[in-house]
Short mmCIF file of C-alpha atoms in Angstrom, two decimals:
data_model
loop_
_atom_site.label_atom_id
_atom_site.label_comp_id
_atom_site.label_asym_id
_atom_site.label_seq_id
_atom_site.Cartn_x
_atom_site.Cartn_y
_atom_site.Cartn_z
CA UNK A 1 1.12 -19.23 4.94
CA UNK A 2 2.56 -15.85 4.60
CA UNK A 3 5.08 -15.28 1.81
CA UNK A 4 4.73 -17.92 -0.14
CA UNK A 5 6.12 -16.73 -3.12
CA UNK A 6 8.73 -14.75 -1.87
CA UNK A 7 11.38 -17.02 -3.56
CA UNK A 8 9.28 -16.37 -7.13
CA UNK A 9 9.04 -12.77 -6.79
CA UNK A 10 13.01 -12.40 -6.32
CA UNK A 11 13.66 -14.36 -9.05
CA UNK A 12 16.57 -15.69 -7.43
CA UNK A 13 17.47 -19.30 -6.35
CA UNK A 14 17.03 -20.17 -2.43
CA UNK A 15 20.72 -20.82 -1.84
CA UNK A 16 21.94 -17.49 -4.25
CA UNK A 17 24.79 -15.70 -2.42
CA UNK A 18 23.47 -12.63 -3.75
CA UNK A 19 19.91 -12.78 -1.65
CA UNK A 20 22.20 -14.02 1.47
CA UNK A 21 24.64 -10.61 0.74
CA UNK A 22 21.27 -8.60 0.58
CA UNK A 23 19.96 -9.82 3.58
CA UNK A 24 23.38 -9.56 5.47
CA UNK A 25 23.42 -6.19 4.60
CA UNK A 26 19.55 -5.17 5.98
CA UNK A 27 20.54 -7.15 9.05
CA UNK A 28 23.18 -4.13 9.96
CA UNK A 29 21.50 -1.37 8.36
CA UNK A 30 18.59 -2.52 10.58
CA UNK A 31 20.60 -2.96 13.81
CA UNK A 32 22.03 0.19 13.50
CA UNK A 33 19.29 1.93 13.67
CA UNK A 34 17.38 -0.11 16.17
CA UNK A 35 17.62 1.22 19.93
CA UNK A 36 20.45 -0.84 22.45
CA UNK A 37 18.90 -2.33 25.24
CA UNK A 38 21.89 -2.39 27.54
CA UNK A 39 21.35 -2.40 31.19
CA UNK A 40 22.60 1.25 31.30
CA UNK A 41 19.75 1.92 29.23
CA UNK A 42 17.35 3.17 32.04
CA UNK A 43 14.48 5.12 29.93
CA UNK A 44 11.63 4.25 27.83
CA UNK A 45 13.13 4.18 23.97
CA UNK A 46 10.49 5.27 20.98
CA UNK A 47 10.84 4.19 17.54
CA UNK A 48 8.58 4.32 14.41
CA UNK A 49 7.91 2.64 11.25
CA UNK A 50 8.25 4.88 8.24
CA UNK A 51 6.39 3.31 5.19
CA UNK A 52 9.23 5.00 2.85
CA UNK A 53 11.83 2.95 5.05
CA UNK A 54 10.58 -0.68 3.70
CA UNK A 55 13.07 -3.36 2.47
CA UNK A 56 11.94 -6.06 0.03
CA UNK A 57 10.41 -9.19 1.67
CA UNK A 58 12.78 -12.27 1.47
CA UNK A 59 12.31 -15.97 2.10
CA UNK A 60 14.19 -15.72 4.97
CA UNK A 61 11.52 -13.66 6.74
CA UNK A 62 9.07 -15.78 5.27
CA UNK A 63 10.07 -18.72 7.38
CA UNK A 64 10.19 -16.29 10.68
CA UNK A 65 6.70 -15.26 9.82
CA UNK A 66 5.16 -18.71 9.58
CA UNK A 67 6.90 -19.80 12.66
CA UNK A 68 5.72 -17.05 14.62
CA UNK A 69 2.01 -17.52 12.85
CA UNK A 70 1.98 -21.54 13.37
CA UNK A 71 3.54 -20.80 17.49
CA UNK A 72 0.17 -18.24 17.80
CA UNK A 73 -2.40 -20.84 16.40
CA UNK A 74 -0.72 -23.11 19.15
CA UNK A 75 -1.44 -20.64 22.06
CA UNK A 76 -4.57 -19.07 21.04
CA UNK A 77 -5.83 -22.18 19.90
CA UNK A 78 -7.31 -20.66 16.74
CA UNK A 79 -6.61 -20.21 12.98
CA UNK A 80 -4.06 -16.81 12.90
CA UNK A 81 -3.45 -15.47 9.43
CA UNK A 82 -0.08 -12.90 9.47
CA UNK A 83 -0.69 -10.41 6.24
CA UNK A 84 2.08 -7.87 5.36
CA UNK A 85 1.50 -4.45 4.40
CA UNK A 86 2.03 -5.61 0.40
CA UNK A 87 -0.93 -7.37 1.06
CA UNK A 88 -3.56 -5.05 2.52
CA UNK A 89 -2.50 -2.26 -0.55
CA UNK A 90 -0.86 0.23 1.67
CA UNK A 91 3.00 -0.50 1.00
CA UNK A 92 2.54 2.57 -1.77
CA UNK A 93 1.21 5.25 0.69
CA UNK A 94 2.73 7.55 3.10
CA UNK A 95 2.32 6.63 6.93
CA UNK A 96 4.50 6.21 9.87
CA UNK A 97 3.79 3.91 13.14
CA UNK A 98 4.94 4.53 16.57
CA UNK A 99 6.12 2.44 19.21
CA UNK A 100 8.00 2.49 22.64
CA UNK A 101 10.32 -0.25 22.99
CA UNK A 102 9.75 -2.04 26.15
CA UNK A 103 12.10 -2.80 28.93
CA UNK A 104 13.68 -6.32 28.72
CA UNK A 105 17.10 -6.46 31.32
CA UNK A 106 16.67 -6.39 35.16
CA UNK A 107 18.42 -3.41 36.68
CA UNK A 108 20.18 -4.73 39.71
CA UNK A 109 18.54 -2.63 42.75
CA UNK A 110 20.07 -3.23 46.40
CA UNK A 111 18.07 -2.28 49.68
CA UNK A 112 19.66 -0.41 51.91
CA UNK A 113 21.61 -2.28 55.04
CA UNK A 114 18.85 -0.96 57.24
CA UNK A 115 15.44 -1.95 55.62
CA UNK A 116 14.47 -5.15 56.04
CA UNK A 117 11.98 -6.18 52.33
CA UNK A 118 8.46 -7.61 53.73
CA UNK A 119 7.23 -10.60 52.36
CA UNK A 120 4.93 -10.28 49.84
CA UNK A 121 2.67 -13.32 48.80
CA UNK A 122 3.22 -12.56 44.66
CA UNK A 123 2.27 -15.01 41.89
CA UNK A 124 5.28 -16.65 40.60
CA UNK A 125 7.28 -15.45 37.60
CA UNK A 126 6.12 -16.06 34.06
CA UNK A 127 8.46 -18.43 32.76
CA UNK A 128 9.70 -18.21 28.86
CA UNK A 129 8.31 -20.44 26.88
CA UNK A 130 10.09 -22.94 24.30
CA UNK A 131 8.77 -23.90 20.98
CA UNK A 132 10.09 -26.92 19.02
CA UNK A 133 9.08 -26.65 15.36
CA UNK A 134 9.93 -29.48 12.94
CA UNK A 135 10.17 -27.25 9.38
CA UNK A 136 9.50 -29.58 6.64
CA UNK A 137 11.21 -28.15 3.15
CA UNK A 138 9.47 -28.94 -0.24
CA UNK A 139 11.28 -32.54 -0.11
CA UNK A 140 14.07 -34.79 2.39
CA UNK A 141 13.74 -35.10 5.90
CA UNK A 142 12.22 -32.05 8.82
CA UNK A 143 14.84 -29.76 9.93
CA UNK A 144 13.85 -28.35 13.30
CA UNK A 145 13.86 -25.01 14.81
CA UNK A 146 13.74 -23.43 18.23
CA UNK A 147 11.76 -20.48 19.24
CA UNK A 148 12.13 -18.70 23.24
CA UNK A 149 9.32 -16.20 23.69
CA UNK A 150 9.71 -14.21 26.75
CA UNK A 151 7.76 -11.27 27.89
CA UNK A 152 8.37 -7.74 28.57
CA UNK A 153 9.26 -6.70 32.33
CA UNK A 154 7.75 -3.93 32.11
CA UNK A 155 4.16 -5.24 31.64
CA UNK A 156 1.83 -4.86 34.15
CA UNK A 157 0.40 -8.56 33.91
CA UNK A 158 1.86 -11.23 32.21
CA UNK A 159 0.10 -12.80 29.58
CA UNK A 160 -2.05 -15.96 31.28
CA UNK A 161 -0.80 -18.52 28.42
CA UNK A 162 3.03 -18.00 30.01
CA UNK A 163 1.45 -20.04 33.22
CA UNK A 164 -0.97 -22.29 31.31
CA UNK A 165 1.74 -23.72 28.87
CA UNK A 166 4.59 -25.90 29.45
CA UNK A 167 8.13 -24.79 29.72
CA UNK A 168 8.85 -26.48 26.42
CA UNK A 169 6.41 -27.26 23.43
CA UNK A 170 6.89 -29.46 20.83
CA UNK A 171 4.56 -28.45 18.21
CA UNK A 172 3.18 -30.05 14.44
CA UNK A 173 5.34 -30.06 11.48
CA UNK A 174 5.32 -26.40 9.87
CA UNK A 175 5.15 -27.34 5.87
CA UNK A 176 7.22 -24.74 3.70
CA UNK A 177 8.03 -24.85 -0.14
CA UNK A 178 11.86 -24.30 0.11
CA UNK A 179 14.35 -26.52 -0.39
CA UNK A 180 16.64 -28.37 2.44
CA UNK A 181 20.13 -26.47 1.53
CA UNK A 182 17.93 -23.53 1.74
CA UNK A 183 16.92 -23.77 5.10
CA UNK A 184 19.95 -25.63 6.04
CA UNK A 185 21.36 -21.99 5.35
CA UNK A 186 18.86 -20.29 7.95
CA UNK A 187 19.54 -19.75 11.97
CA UNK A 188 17.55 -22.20 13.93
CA UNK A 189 17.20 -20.26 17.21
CA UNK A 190 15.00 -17.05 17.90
CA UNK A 191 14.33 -15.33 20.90
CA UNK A 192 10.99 -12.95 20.36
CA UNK A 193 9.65 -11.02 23.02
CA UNK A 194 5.31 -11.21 22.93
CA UNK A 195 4.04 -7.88 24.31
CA UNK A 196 0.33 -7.39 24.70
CA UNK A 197 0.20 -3.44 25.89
CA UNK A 198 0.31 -2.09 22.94
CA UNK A 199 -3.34 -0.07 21.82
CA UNK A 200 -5.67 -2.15 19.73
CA UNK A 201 -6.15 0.24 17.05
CA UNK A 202 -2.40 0.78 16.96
CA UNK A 203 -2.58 0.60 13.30
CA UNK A 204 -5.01 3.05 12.54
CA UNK A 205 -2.91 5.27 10.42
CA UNK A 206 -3.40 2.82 8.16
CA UNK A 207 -6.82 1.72 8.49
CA UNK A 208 -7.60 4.49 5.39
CA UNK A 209 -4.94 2.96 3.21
CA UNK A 210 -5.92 -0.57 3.41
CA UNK A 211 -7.84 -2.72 1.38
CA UNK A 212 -11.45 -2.05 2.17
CA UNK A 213 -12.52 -5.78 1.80
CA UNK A 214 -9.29 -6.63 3.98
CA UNK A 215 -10.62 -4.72 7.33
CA UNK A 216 -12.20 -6.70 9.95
CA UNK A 217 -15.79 -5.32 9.34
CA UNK A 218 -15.91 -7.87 6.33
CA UNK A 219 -12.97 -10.34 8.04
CA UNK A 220 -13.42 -10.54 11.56
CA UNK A 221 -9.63 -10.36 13.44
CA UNK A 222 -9.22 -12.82 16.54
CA UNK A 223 -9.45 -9.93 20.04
CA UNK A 224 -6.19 -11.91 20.86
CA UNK A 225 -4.30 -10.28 18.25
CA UNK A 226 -5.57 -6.59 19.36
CA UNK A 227 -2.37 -4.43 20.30
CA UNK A 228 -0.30 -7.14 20.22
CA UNK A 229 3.63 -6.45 19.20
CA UNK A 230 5.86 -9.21 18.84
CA UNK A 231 9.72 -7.92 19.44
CA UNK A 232 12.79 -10.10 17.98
CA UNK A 233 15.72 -10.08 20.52
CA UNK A 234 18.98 -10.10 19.36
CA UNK A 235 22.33 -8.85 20.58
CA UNK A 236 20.49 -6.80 22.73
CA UNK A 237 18.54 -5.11 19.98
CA UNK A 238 14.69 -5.75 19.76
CA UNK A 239 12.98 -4.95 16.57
CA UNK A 240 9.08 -5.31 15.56
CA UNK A 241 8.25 -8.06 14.09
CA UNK A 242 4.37 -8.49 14.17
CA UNK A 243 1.96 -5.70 15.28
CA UNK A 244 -2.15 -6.19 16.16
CA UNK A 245 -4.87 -4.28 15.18
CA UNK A 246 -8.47 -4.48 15.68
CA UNK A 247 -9.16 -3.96 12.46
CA UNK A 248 -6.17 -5.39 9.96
CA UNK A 249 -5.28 -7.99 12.09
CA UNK A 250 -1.92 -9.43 12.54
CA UNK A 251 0.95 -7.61 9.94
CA UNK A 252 4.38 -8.68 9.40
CA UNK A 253 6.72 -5.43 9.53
CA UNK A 254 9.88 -6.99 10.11
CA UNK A 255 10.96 -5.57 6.47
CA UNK A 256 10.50 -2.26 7.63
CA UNK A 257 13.60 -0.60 9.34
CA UNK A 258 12.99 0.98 12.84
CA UNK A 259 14.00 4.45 12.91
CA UNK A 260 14.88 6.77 16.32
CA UNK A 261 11.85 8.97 16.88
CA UNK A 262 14.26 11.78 18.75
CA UNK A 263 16.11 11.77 14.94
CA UNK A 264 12.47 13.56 13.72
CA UNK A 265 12.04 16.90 12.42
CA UNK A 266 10.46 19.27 14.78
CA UNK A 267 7.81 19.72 12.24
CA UNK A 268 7.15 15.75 11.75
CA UNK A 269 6.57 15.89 15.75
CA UNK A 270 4.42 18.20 15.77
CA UNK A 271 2.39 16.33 13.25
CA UNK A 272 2.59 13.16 14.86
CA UNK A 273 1.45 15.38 18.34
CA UNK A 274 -1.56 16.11 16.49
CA UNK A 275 -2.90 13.05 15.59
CA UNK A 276 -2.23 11.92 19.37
CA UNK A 277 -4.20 14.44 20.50
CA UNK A 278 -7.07 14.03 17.44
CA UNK A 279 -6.76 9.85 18.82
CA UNK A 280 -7.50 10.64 22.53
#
């Protein structure tokens, strides 16, 4: 489980009003710098991950993590370890990660009067998929949590598990070591957004920076995980969560605050131009 000691390292009791003021306050410093996702919103958004833009991990995001990581076990039918940045030794260096935020809301399009649509034989829609997660705390009774995980629209195929798996899954108790007023205190609904078109090395800026015995030459990574970017949906907002690599793995960066790529320095562009072109 990821985080485990999150609760230790803050040195703070699970129900303190100070670590819920802290995290109230990332929450907006976070949305306000995320991209809206209205439906006038009609081009392709980039953001990027700035390792000097990193928030301290909390408990909270502990429990996210661990949902997301026991939901992925489910559907790739495999062991999935999530690691964070702390973990692989690179939280100290300088590095930056982009991403282009994918389309979510349907633009309403009308025909004109005078065209008649053909009918197309086209494989039906990917449905969203529902996880039910009884969250056992250290001691007392399971308090359970929903998860919706939708996909993109603008990937070109939909991920096969959306038609393999149920409409709604009720999955195995997830163990934590908090206590029940502490997750009493946490939401119980997420909506996450699983996009698989992301590059499989899309962490390689910090494949230098990590810890050597961490990289998938000695720890082989499940190809499932390659490119894959898991998006939290909220308020119209969608923020990383979980990115893939072919060689780290799965890392949590939901403690890292998304910032506008058009907000860059001409000279930071240029930069990040250059290792594009050094990449292709």
């Amino acid at each position: 489980m990821l985080f485990i000691e999150a609760l230790n390292k803050l040195n703070t009791p699970p129900h303190d009003t100070r670590l819920n003021s802290s995290l109230r306050k990332r929450a907006v410093v976070r949305d306000k710098d995320s991209v809206d996702l209205s439906q006038d919103a009609t081009q392709v958004k980039e953001i990027y991950l700035d390792s000097k833009e990193a928030q301290p991990l909390s408990a909270s995001q502990s429990i996210v993590a661990n949902l997301i990581e026991h939901i992925l076990c489910y559907l790739f039918e495999t062991k999935i370890n999530i690691s964070s940045p702390q973990e692989l030794g690179v939280e100290e260096k300088s590095w930056q990660v982009f991403l282009q935020i994918p389309p979510y809301h349907n633009l309403p399009q009308k025909p004109a009067s005078n065209y008649q649509v053909p009918h197309i034989q086209k494989r039906p829609q990917a449905k969203s998929l529902i996880f039910h997660i009884p969250v056992k705390p250290a001691y007392g009774n399971t308090i359970e949590m929903t998860v919706l995980m939708s996909t993109p629209l603008g990937s070109p195929e939909k991920p096969a598990l959306f038609h393999q798996y149920p409409k709604e899954n009720n999955l195995s108790p997830l163990k934590t070591p908090y206590t029940p007023e502490f997750l009493n205190e946490q939401n119980r609904h997420f909506h996450v957004l699983l996009d698989q078109d992301g590059e499989a090395d899309q962490l390689s800026d910090l494949h230098a920076y990590a810890n050597q015995s961490r990289l998938s030459d000695s720890n082989p990574t499940s190809s499932d995980s390659h490119g894959l970017r898991i998006w939290r949906y909220k308020d119209q907002i969608l923020t990383p969560l979980i990115l893939g690599d072919n060689r780290l793995g799965l890392l949590y960066m939901g403690n890292y605050s998304p910032l506008d790529s058009s907000m860059m320095s001409p000279e930071e562009k240029s930069r990040q131009a250059s290792r594009l072109y050094e990449k292709a």
